[in-house]
mmCIF file of C-alpha atoms in Angstrom:
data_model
loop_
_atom_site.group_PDB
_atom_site.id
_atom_site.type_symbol
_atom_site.label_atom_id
_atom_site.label_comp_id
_atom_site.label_asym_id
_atom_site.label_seq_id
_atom_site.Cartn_x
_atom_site.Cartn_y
_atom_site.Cartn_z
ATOM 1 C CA UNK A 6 0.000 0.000 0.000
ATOM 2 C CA UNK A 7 1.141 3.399 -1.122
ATOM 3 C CA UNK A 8 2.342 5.759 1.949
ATOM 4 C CA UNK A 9 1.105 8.711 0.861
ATOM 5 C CA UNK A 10 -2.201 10.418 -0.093
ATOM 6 C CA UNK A 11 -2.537 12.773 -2.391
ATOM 7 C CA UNK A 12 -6.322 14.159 -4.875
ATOM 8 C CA UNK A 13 -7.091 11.727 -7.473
ATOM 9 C CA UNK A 14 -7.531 14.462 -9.484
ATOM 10 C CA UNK A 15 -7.126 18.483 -10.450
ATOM 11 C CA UNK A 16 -7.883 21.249 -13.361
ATOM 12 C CA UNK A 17 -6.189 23.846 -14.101
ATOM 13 C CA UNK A 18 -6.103 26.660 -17.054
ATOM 14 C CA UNK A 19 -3.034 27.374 -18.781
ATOM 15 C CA UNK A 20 -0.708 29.935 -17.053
ATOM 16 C CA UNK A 21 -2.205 29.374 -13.468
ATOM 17 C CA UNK A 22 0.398 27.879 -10.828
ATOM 18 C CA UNK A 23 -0.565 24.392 -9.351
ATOM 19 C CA UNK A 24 0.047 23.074 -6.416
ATOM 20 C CA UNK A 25 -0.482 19.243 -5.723
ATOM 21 C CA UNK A 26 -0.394 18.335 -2.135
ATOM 22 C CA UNK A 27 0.560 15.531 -0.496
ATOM 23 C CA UNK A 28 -0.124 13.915 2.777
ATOM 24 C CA UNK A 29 2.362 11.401 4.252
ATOM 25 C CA UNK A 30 1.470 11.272 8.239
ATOM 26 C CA UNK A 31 3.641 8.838 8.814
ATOM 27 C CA UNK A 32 6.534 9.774 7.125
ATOM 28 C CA UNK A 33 9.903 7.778 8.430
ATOM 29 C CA UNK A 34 13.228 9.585 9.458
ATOM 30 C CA UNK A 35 15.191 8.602 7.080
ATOM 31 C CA UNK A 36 12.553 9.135 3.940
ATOM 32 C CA UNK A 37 12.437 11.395 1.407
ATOM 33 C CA UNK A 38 9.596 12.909 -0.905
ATOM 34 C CA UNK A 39 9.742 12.077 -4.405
ATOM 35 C CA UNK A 40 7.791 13.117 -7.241
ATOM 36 C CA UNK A 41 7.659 11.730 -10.401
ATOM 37 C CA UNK A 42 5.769 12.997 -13.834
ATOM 38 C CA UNK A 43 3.866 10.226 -16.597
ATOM 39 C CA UNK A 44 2.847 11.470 -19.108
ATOM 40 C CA UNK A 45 0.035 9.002 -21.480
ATOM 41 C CA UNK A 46 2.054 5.992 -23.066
ATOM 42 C CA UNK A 47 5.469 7.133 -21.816
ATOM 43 C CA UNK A 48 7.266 5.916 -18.686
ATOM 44 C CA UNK A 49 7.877 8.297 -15.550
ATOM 45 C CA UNK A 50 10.071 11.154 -15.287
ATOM 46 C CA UNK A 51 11.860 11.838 -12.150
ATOM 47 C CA UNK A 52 10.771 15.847 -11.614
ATOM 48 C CA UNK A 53 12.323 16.562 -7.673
ATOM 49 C CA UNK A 54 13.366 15.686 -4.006
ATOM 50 C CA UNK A 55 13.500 17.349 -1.345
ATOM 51 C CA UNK A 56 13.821 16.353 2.719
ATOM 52 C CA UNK A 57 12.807 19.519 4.183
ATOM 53 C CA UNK A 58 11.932 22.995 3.579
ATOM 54 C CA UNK A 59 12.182 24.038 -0.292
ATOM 55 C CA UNK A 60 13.733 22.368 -2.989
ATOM 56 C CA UNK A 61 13.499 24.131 -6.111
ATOM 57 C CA UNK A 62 14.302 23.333 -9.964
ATOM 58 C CA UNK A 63 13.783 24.240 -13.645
ATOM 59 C CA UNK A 64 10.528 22.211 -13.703
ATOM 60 C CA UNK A 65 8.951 22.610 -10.230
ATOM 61 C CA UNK A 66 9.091 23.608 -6.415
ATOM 62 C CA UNK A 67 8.735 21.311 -3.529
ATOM 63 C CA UNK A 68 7.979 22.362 -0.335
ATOM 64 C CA UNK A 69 8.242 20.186 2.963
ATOM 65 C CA UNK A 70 7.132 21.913 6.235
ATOM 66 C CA UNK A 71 8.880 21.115 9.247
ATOM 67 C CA UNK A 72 6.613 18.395 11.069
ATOM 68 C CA UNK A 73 7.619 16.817 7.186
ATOM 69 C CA UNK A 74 3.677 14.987 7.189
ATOM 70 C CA UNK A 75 2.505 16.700 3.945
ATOM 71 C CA UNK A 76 4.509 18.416 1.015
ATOM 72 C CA UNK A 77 3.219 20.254 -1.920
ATOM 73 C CA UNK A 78 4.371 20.458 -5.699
ATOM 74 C CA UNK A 79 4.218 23.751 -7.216
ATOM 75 C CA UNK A 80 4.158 23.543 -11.175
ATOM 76 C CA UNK A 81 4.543 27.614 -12.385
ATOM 77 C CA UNK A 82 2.739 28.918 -15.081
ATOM 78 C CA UNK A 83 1.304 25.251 -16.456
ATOM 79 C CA UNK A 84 0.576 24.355 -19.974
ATOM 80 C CA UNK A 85 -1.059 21.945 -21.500
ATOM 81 C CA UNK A 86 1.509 19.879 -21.732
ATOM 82 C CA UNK A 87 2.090 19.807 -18.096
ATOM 83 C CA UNK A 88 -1.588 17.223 -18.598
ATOM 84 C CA UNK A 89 0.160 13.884 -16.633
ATOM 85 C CA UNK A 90 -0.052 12.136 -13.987
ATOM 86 C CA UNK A 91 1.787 13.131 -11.131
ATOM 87 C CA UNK A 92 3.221 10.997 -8.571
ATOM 88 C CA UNK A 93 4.352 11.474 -4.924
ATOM 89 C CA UNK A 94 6.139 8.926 -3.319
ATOM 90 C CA UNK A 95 7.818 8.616 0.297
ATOM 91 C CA UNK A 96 10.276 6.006 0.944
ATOM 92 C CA UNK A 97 14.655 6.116 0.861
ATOM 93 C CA UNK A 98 15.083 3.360 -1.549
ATOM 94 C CA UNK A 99 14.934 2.916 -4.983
ATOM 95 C CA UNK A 100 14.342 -0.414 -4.134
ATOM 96 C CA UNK A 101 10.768 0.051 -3.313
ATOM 97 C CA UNK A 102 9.165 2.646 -5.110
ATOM 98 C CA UNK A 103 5.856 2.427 -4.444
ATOM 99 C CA UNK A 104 3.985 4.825 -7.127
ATOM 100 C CA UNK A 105 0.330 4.903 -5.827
ATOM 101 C CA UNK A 106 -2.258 6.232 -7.326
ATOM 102 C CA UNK A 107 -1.188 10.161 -8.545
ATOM 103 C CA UNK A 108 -2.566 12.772 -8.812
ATOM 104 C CA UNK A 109 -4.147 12.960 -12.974
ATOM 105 C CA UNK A 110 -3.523 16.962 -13.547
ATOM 106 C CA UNK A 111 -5.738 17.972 -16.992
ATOM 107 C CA UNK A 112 -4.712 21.398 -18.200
ATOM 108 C CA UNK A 113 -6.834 23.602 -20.849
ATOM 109 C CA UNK A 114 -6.706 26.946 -22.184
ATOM 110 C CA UNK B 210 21.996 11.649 -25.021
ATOM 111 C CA UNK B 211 22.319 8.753 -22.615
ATOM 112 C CA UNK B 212 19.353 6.834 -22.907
ATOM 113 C CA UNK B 213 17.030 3.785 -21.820
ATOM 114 C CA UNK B 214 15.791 1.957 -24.737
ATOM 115 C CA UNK B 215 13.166 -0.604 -24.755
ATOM 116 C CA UNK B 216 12.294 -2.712 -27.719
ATOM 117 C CA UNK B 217 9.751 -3.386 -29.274
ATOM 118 C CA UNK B 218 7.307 -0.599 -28.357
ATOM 119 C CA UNK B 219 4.472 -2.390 -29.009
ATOM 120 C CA UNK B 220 4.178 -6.675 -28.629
ATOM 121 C CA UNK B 221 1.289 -8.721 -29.476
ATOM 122 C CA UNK B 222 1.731 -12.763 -28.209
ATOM 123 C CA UNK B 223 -0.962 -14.957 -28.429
ATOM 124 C CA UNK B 224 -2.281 -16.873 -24.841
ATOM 125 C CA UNK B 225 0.158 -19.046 -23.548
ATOM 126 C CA UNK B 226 3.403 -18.463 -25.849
ATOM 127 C CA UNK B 227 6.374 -17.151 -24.809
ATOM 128 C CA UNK B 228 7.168 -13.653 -25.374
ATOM 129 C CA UNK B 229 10.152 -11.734 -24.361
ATOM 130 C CA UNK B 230 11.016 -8.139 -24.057
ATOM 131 C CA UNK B 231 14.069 -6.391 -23.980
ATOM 132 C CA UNK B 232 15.904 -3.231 -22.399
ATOM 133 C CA UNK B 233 19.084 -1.357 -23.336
ATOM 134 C CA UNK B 234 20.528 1.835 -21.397
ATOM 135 C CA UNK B 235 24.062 3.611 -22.035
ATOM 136 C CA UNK B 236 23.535 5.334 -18.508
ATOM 137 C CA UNK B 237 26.165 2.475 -17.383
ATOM 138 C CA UNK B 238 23.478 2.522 -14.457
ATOM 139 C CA UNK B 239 24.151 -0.834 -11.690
ATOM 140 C CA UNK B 240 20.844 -0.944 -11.189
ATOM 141 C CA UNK B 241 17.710 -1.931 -13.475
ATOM 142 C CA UNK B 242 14.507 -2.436 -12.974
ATOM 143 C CA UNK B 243 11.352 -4.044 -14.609
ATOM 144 C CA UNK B 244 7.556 -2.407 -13.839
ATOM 145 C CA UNK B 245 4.334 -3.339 -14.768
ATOM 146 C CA UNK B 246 1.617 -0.917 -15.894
ATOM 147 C CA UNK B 247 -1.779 -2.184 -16.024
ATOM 148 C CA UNK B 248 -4.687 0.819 -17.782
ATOM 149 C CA UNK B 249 -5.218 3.851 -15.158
ATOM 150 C CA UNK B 250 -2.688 1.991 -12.807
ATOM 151 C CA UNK B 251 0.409 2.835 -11.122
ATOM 152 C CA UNK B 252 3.422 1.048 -12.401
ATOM 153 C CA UNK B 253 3.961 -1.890 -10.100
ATOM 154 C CA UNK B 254 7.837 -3.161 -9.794
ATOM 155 C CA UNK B 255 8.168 -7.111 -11.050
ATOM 156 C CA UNK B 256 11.972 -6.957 -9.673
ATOM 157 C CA UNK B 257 15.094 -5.608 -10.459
ATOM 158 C CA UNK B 258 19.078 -6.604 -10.536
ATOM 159 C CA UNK B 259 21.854 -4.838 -8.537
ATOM 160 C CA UNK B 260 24.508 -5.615 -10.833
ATOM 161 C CA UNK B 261 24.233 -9.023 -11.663
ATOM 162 C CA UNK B 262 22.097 -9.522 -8.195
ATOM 163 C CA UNK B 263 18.652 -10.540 -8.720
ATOM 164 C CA UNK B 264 15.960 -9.437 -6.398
ATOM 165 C CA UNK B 265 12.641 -10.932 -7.006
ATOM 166 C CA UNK B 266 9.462 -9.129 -5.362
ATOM 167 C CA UNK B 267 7.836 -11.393 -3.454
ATOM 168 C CA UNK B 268 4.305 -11.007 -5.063
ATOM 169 C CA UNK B 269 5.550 -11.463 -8.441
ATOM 170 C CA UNK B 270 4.080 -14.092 -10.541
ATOM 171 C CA UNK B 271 6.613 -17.518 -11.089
ATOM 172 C CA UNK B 272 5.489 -16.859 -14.951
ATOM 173 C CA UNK B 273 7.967 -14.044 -14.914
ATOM 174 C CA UNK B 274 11.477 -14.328 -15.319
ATOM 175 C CA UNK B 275 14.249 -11.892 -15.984
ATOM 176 C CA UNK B 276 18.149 -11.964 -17.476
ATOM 177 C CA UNK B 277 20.840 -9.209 -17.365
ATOM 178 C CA UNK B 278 23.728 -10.605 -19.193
ATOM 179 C CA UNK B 279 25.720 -7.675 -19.088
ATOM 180 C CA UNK B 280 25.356 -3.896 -17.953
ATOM 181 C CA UNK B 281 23.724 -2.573 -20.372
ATOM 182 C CA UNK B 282 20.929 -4.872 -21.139
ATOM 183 C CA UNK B 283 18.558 -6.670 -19.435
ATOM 184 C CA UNK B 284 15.548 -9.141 -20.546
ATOM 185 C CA UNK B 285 11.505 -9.584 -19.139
ATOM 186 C CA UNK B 286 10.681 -13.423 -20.263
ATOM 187 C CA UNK B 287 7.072 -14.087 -19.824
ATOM 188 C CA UNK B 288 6.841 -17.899 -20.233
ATOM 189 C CA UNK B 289 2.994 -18.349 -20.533
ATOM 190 C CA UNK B 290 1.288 -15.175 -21.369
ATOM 191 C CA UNK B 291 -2.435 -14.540 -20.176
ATOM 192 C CA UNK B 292 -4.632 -12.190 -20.626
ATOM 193 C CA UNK B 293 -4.266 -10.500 -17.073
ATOM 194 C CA UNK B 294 -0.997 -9.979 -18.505
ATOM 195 C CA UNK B 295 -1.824 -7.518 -21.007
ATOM 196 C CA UNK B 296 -0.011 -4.551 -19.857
ATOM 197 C CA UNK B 297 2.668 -1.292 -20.652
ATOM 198 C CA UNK B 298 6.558 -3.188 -19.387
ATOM 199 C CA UNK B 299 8.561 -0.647 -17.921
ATOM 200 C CA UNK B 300 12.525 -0.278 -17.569
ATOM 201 C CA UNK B 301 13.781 1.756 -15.236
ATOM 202 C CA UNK B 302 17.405 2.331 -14.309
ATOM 203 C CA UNK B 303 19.248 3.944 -11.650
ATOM 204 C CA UNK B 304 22.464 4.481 -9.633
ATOM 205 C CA UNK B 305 23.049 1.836 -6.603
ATOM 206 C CA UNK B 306 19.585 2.477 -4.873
ATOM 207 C CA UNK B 307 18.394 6.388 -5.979
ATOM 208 C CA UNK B 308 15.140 6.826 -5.839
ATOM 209 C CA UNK B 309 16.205 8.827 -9.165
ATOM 210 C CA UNK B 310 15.014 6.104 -11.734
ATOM 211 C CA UNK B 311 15.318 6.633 -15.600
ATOM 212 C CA UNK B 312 12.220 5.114 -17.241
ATOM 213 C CA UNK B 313 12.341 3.936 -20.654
ATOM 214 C CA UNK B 314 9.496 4.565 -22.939
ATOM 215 C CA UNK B 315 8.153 1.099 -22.026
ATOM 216 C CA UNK B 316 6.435 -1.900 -24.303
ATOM 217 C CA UNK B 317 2.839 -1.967 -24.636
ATOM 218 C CA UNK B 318 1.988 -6.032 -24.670
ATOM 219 C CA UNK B 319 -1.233 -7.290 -25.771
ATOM 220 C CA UNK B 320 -1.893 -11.064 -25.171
ATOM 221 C CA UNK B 321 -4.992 -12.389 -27.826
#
């Protein structure tokens, strides 16, 4: 079973910031949040990691509060090929990914 | 660009004969793994070889095998297709045990 919880699904208009959050209550010491991207027919992307705090890159913005039990994905300016499924995953292993279910994100104009 | 490669993209087997798929990478990544994707479902790992290490998971059907003769390739066998198997094949890769994994484009198998 997946650790983490996160909206089955979310719209969004071109241009408008997303943020996809996350909800790992649980979360163990030693684990880290993971997100991946899918888009349809392709395999996942790796898009960011982060332990704590912010963790920023050319594709997205994760932020982990301090009690680390949540974390939210910010996607700037989306467009509509930012459409995927996104996945949040908690764990320190590549050994065990466990995808869950993702979020589906559908962007229009 | 370094690269994982999977071949072919798309498979069709009939029920019950052998199919196998294949997976290339130039990442010269020690680790690679093998998913399953079944329609609107999250890719679910089969296993996956530290170097020449095999590591089976433990709900992974006996039907499925794997081979990694070398670094840079590695094989999914399915010895007796059914339908349930009908799925998208995934190989990942990564470096010793990253949760940074570099997914190949995957093989879409249909079983008839």
């Amino acid at each position: 079973l997946a650790k983490t919880t996160q909206p089955i699904s979310m719209d969004s208009y071109e241009g408008q910031e997303v943020n996809i959050t996350c909800s790992h209550n649980n979360i163990a010491t030693n684990d880290y949040i993971t997100w991946y991207q899918q888009f349809p027919s392709q395999g996942p992307r790796f898009i960011i990691q982060g332990y704590k705090t912010k963790v920023k890159n050319e594709v997205a913005s994760l932020f982990i509060p301090a009690d680390r039990k949540s974390s939210t994905l910010s996607l700037p300016r989306v467009s509509l090929s930012d459409t995927a499924v996104y996945y949040c995953l908690e764990g320190n292993s590549g050994y065990a990914l466990n995808f869950g279910k993702g979020t589906s994100l559908l962007v229009t104009p | 660009d370094a690269m994982v490669i999977q071949n072919p993209r798309y498979q069709v087997t009939q029920f019950g004969k052998p199919v196998t798929l294949s997976c290339s990478q130039t990442l010269n990544h020690n680790v690679m793994y093998w998913y399953q994707q079944k329609s609107s479902q999250a890719p679910k790992l089969l296993f996956h070889y530290y170097d020449k290490d095999f590591n089976n998971e433990a709900d992974t059907p006996d039907n499925f095998q794997s081979r990694r003769p070398n670094t840079s390739f590695c094989f999914l066998d399915i010895r007796s297709p059914g339908l349930g198997d009908a799925a998208m094949y995934l190989c990942a890769t990564s470096r010793d045990s990253s949760m940074e994994q570099f997914f190949g484009p995957g093989t879409r198998l249909t079983v008839l």
